[in-house]
GROMACS .gro file of C-alpha atoms in nm:
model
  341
    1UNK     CA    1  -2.140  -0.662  -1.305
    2UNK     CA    2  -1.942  -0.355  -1.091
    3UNK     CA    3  -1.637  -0.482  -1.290
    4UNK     CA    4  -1.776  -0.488  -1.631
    5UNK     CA    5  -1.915  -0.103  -1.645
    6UNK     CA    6  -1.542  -0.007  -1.525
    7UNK     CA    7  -1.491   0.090  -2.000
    8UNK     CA    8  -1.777   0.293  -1.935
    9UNK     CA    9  -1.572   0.524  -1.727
   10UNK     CA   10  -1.323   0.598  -2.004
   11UNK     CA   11  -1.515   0.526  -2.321
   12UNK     CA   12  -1.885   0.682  -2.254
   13UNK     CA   13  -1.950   0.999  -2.409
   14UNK     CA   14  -1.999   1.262  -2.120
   15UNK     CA   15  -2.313   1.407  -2.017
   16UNK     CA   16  -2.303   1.795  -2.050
   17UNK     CA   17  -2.405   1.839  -1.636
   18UNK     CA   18  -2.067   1.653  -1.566
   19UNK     CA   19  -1.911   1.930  -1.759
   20UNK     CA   20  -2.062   2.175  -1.548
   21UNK     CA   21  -1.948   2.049  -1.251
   22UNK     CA   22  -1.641   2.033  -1.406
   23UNK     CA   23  -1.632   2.373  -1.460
   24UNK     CA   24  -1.694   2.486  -1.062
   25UNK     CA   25  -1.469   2.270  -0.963
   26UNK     CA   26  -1.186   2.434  -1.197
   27UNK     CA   27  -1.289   2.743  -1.094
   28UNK     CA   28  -1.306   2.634  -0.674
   29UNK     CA   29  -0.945   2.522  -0.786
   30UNK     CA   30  -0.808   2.850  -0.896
   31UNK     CA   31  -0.921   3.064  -0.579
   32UNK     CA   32  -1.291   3.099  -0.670
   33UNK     CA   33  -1.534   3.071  -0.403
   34UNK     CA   34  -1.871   2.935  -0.500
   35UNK     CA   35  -2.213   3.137  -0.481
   36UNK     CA   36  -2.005   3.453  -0.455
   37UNK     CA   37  -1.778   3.475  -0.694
   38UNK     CA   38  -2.007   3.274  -0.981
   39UNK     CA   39  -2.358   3.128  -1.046
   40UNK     CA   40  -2.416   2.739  -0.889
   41UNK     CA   41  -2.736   2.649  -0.780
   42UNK     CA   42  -2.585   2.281  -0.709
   43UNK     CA   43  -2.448   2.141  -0.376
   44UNK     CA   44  -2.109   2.260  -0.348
   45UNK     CA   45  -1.930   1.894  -0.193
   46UNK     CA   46  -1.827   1.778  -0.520
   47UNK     CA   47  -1.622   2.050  -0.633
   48UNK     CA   48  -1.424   2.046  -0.337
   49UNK     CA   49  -1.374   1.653  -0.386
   50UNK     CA   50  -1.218   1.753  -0.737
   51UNK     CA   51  -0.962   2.001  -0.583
   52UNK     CA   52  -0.701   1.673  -0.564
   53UNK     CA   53  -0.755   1.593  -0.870
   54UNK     CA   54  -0.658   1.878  -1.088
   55UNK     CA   55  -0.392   1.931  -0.860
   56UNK     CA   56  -0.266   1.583  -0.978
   57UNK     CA   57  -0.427   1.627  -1.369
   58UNK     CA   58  -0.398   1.966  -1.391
   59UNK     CA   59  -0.598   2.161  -1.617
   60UNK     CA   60  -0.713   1.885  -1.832
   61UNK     CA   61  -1.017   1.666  -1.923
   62UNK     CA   62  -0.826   1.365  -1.769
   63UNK     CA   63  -0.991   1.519  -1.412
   64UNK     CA   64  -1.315   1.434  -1.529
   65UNK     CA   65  -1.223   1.040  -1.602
   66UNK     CA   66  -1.027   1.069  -1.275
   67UNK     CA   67  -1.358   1.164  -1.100
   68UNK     CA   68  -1.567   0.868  -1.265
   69UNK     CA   69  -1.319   0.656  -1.193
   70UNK     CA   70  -1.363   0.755  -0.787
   71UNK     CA   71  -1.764   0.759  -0.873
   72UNK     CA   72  -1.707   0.420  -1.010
   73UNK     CA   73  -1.499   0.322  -0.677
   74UNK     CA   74  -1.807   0.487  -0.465
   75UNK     CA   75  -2.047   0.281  -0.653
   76UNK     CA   76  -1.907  -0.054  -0.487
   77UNK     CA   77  -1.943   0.160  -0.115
   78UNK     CA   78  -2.344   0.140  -0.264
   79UNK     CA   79  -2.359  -0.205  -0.337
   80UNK     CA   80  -2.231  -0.290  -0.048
   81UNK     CA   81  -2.460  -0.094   0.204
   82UNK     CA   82  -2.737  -0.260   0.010
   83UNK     CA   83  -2.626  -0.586   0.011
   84UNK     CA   84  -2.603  -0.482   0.413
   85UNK     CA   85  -2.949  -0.336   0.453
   86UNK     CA   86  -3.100  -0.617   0.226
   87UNK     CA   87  -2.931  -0.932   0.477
   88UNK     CA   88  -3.058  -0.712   0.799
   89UNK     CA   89  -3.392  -0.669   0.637
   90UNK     CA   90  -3.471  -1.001   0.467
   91UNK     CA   91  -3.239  -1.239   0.561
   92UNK     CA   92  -2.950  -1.401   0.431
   93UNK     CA   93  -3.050  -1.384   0.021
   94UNK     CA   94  -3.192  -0.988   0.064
   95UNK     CA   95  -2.903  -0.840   0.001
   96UNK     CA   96  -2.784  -1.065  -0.301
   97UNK     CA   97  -3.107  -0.989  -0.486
   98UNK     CA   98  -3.110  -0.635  -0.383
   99UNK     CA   99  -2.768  -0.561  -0.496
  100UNK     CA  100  -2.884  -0.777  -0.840
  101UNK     CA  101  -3.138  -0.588  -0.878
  102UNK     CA  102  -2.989  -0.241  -0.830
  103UNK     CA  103  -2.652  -0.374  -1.137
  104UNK     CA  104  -2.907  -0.505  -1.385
  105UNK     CA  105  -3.151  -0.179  -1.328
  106UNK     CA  106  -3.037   0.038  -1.684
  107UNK     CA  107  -3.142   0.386  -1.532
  108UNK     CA  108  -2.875   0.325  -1.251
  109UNK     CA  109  -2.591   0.176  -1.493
  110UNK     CA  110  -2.619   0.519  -1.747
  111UNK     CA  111  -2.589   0.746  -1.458
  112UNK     CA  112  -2.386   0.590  -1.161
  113UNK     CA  113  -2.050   0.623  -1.339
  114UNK     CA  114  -2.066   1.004  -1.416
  115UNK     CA  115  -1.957   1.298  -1.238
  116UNK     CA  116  -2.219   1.397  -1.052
  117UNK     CA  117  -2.326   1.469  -0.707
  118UNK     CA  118  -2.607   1.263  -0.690
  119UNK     CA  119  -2.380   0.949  -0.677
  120UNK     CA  120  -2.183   1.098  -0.377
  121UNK     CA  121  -2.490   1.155  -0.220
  122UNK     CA  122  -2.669   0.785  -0.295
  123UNK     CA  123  -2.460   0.607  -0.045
  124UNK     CA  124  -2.471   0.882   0.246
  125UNK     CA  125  -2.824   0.854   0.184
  126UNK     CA  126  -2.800   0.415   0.243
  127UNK     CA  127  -2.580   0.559   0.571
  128UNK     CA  128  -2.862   0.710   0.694
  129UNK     CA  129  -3.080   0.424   0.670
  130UNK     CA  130  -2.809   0.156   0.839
  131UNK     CA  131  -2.724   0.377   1.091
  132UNK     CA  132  -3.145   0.425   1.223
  133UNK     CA  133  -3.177   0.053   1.184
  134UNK     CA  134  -2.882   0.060   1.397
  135UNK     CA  135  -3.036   0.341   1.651
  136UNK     CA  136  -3.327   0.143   1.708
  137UNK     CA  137  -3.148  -0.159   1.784
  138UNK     CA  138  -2.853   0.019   2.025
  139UNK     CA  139  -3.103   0.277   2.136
  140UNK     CA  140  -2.793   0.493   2.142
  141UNK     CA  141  -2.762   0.861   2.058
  142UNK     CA  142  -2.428   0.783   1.809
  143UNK     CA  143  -2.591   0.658   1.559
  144UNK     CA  144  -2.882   0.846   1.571
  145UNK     CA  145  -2.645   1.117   1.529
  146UNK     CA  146  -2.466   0.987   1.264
  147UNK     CA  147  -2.793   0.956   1.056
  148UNK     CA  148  -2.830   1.284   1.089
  149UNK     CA  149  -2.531   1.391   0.988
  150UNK     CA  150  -2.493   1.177   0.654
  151UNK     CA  151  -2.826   1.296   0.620
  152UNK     CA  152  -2.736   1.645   0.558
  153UNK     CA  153  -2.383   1.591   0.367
  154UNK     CA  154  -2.584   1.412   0.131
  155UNK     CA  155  -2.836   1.718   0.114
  156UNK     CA  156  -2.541   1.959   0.072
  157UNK     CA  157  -2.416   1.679  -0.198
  158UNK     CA  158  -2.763   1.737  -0.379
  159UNK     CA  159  -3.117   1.922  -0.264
  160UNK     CA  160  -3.357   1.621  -0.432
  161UNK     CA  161  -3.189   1.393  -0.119
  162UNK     CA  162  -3.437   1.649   0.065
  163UNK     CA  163  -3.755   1.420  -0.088
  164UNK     CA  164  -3.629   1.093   0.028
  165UNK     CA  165  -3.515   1.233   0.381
  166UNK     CA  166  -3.840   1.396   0.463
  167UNK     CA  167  -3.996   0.994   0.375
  168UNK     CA  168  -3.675   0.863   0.615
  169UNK     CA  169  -3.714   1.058   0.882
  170UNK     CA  170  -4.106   1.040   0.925
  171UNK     CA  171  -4.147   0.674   0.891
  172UNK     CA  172  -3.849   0.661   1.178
  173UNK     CA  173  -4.105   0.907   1.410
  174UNK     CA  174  -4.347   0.701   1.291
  175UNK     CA  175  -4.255   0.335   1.408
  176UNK     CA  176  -4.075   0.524   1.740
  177UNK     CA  177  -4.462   0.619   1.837
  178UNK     CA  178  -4.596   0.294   1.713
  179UNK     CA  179  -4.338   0.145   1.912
  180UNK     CA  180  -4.427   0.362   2.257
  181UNK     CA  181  -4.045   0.362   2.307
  182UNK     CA  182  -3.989   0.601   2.572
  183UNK     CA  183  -3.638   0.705   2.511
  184UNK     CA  184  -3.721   0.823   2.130
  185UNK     CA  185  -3.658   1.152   2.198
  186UNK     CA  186  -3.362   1.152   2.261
  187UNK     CA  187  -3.264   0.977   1.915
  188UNK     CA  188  -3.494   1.240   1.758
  189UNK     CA  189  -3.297   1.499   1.902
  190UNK     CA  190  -2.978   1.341   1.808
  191UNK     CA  191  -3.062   1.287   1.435
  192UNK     CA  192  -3.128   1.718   1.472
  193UNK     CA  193  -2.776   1.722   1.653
  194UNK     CA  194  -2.629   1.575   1.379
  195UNK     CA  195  -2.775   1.725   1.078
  196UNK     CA  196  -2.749   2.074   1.226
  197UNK     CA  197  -2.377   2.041   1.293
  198UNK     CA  198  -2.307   1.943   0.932
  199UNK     CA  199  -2.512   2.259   0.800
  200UNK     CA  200  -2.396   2.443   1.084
  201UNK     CA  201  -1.985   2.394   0.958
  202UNK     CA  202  -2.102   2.444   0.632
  203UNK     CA  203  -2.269   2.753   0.704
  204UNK     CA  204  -1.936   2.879   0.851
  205UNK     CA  205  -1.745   2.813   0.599
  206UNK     CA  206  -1.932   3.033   0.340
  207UNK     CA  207  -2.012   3.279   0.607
  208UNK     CA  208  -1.640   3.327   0.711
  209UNK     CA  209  -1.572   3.399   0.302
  210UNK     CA  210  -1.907   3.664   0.233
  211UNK     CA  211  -2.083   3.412   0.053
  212UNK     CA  212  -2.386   3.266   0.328
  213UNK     CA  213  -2.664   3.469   0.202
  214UNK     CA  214  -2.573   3.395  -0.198
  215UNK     CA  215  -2.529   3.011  -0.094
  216UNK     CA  216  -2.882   2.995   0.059
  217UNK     CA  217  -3.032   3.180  -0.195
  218UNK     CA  218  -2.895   2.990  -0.463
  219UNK     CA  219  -2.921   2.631  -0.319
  220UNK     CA  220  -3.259   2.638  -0.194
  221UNK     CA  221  -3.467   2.989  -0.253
  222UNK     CA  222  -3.396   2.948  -0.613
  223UNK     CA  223  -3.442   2.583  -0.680
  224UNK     CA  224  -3.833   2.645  -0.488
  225UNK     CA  225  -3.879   2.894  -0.756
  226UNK     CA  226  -3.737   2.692  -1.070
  227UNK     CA  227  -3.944   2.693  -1.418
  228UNK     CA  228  -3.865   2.459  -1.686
  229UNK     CA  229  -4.062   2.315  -1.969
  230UNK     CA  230  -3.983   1.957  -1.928
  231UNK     CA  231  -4.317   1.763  -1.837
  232UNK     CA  232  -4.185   1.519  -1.564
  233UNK     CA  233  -4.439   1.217  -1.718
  234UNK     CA  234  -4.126   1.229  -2.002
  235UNK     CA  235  -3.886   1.116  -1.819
  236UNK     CA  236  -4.105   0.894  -1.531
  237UNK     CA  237  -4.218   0.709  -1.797
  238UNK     CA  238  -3.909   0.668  -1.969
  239UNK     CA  239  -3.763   0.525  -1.643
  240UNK     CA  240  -4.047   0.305  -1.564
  241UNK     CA  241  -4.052   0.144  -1.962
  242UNK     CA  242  -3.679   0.049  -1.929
  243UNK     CA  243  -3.709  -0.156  -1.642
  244UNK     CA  244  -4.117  -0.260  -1.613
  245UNK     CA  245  -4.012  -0.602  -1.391
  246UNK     CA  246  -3.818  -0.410  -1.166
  247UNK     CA  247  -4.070  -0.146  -1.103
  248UNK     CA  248  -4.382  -0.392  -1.040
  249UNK     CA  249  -4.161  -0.580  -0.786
  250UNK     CA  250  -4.127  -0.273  -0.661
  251UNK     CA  251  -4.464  -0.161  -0.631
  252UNK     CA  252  -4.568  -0.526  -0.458
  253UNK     CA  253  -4.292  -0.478  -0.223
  254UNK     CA  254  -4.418  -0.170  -0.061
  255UNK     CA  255  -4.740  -0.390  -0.022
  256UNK     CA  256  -4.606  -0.691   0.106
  257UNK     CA  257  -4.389  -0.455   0.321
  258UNK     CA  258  -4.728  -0.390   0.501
  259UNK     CA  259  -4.705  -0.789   0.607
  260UNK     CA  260  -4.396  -0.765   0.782
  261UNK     CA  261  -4.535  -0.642   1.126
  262UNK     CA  262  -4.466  -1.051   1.236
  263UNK     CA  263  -4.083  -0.940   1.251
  264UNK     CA  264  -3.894  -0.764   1.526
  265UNK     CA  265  -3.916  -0.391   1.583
  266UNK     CA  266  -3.597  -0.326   1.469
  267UNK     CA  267  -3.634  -0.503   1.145
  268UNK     CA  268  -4.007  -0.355   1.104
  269UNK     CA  269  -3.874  -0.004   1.170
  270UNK     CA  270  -3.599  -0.074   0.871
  271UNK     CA  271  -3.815  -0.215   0.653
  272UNK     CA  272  -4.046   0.097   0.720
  273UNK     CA  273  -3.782   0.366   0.702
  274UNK     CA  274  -3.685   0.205   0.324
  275UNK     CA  275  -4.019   0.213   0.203
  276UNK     CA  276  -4.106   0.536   0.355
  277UNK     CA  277  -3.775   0.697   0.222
  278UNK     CA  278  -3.869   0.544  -0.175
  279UNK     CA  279  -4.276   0.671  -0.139
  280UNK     CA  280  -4.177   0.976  -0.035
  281UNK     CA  281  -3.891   1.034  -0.331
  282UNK     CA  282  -4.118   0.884  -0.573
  283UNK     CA  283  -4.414   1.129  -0.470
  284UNK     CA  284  -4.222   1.428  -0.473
  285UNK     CA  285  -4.095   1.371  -0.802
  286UNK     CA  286  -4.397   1.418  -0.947
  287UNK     CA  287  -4.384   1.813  -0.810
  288UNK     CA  288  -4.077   1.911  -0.937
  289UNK     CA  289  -4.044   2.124  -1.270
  290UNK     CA  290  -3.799   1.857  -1.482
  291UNK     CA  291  -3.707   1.530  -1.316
  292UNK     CA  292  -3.411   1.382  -1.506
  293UNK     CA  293  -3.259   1.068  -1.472
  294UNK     CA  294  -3.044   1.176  -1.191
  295UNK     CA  295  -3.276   1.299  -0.991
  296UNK     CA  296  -3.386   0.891  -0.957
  297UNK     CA  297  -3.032   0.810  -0.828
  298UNK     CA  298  -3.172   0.833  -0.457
  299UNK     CA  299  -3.438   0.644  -0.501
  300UNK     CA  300  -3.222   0.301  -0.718
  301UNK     CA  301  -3.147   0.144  -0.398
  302UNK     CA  302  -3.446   0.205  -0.173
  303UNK     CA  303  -3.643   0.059  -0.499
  304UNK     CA  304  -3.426  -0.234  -0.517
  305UNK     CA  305  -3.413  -0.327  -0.139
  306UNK     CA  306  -3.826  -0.329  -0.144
  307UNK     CA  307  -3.850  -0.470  -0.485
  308UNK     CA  308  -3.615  -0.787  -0.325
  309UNK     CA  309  -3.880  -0.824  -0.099
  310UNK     CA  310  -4.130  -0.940  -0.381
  311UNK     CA  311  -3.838  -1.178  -0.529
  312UNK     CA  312  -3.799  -1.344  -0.165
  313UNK     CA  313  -4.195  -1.331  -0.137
  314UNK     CA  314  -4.210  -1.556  -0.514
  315UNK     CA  315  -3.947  -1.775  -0.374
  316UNK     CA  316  -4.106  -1.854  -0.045
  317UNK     CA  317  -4.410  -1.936  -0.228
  318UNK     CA  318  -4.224  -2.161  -0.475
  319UNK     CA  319  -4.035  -2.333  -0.197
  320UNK     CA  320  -4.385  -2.402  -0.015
  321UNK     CA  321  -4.546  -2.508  -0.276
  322UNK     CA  322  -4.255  -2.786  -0.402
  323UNK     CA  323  -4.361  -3.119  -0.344
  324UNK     CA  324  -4.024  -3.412  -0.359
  325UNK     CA  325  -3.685  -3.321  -0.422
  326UNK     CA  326  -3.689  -3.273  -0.817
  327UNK     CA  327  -3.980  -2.970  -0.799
  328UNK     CA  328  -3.773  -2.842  -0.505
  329UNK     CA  329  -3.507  -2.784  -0.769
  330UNK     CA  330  -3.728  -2.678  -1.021
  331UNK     CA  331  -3.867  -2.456  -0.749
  332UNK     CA  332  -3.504  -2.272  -0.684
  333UNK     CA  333  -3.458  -2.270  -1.065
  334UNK     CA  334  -3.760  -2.042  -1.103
  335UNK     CA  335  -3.665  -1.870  -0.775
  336UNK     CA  336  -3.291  -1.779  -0.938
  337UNK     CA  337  -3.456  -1.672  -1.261
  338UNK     CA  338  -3.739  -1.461  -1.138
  339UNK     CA  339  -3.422  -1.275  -0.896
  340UNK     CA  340  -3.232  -1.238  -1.197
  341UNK     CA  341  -3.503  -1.051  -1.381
   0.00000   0.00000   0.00000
């Protein structure tokens, strides 16, 4: 399905944001530095990921194919952290439906081969995830700190990362004092190690070239002040309608989620930390002045990994409820169909 979207990248029209980021990227390329020397009020990682390509493309429209092209290479880095997270989480057939799920999802297929930051961002977001299901089974301060630092590339990627890592990081406090683990702390203060040393070298870098205070005020004083006139129920419900299967599997999963306190703590906390992540992206969409398409990327994955849950749930019960061989296959039939959908 990966394979397939790869004549997208050349033949789709473009989207008018990719041409914006385009355009800072050509203009990081010729000496410019963002924030200071023009307006941005986007993340500034993807127009330093360009620089290699105009300096191979030159100034051409060819850069922007280039970059899909490495967007569309990323999106297999996405796939396969979910097919990861959906084997640790569910078992051996989580991450095959997940993955499923997220290909055959139409919001994700428009938008996850353009140039945009958001799809940079998507799998340092998954990162973050693996690498606390990792923490709590290690109990060791690396990976903590590597959550936190994929954590914060991916905010400096895109700011609407920030709803989905407020959901992340709470539910992860939030089975660590559930969980009475003692040495908690010290992962808690890791994950801040981490995150802070990202912003901290980013913060650096603008500060060494003038531009700090313009990069903080227009990254994140002036996106809290945004007005638009798009009514976000235009584009929720758009999203929702094109994909109403995948959504209600969705929804069920984050109950059936609630049933999962019979696993191990490590596989409880994951489970947690996805779901958390997804409620908390899905509720602060709703406060947000225009929430496109994009702004959803985030959220694809986490959606898909808890909607699997549901599709393994229906299975289960199918398998149970087979009696003799032939409505065991019938049973498996229905099973494959209902993950397909």
């Amino acid at each position: 399905l990966a394979l397939s979207r790869l004549w997208l990248v050349f033949y789709r029209l473009y989207d008018p944001d990719e041409l914006e980021h385009l355009h800072a990227g050509y203009c990081v390329w010729r000496g410019m530095v963002p924030y200071r020397d023009f307006f941005e009020q986007h993340g500034p990682v993807l127009w330093y990921l360009s620089l290699p390509l105009f300096a191979i493309c030159g100034e051409s429209l060819a850069v922007l194919f280039a970059g899909r092209f490495i967007v569309w290479l990323i999106s297999f880095t996405t796939f396969a952290l979910t097919w990861r997270l959906g084997n640790r989480l569910y078992g051996r057939w989580g991450g095959a439906v997940a993955s499923l799920l997220l290909a055959l999802l139409p919001a994700f297929q428009e938008k996850n081969i353009e140039w945009r930051p958001d799809n940079v961002a998507v799998p340092l977001v998954l990162l973050t995830v693996w690498s606390l299901g990792r923490t709590h089974e290690n109990r060791g301060w690396c990976w903590a700190t590597l959550a936190g630092a994929a954590l914060s590339a991916a905010f400096f990627c895109t700011q609407k990362v920030a709803y989905v890592g407020v959901g992340i990081v709470v539910a992860f406090i939030g089975t660590a004092l559930l969980g009475r683990r003692l040495g908690a702390w010290r992962e808690l203060l890791a994950i801040g190690v981490g995150a802070v040393a990202v912003a901290g070298l980013v913060a650096l870098f603008f500060g060494l070239q003038g531009a700090l205070g313009a990069f903080v005020r227009m990254t994140i004083l002036l996106p809290l002040q945004w007005q638009t006139h798009e009514p976000v129920e235009r584009y929720l419900f758009m999203t929702l309608f094109s994909a109403p299967v995948f959504w209600g599997a969705f929804a069920a999963g984050l109950v059936l989620s609630v049933s999962d306190a019979w696993q191990s703590e490590a596989r409880r906390a994951g489970v947690a930390v996805v779901s958390g992540g997804a409620t908390a992206h899905v509720l602060g969409l709703l406060f947000v002045p225009a929430a496109f398409y994009q702004y959803y990327l985030p959220l694809f994955p986490l959606a898909a990994l808890v909607a699997s849950r549901t599709v393994l749930g229906l299975a289960g019960l199918l398998r149970d409820a087979a009696i003799g061989d032939q409505a065991g296959r019938g049973a498996r039939f229905v099973a494959s169909l209902a993950g397909a959908a």
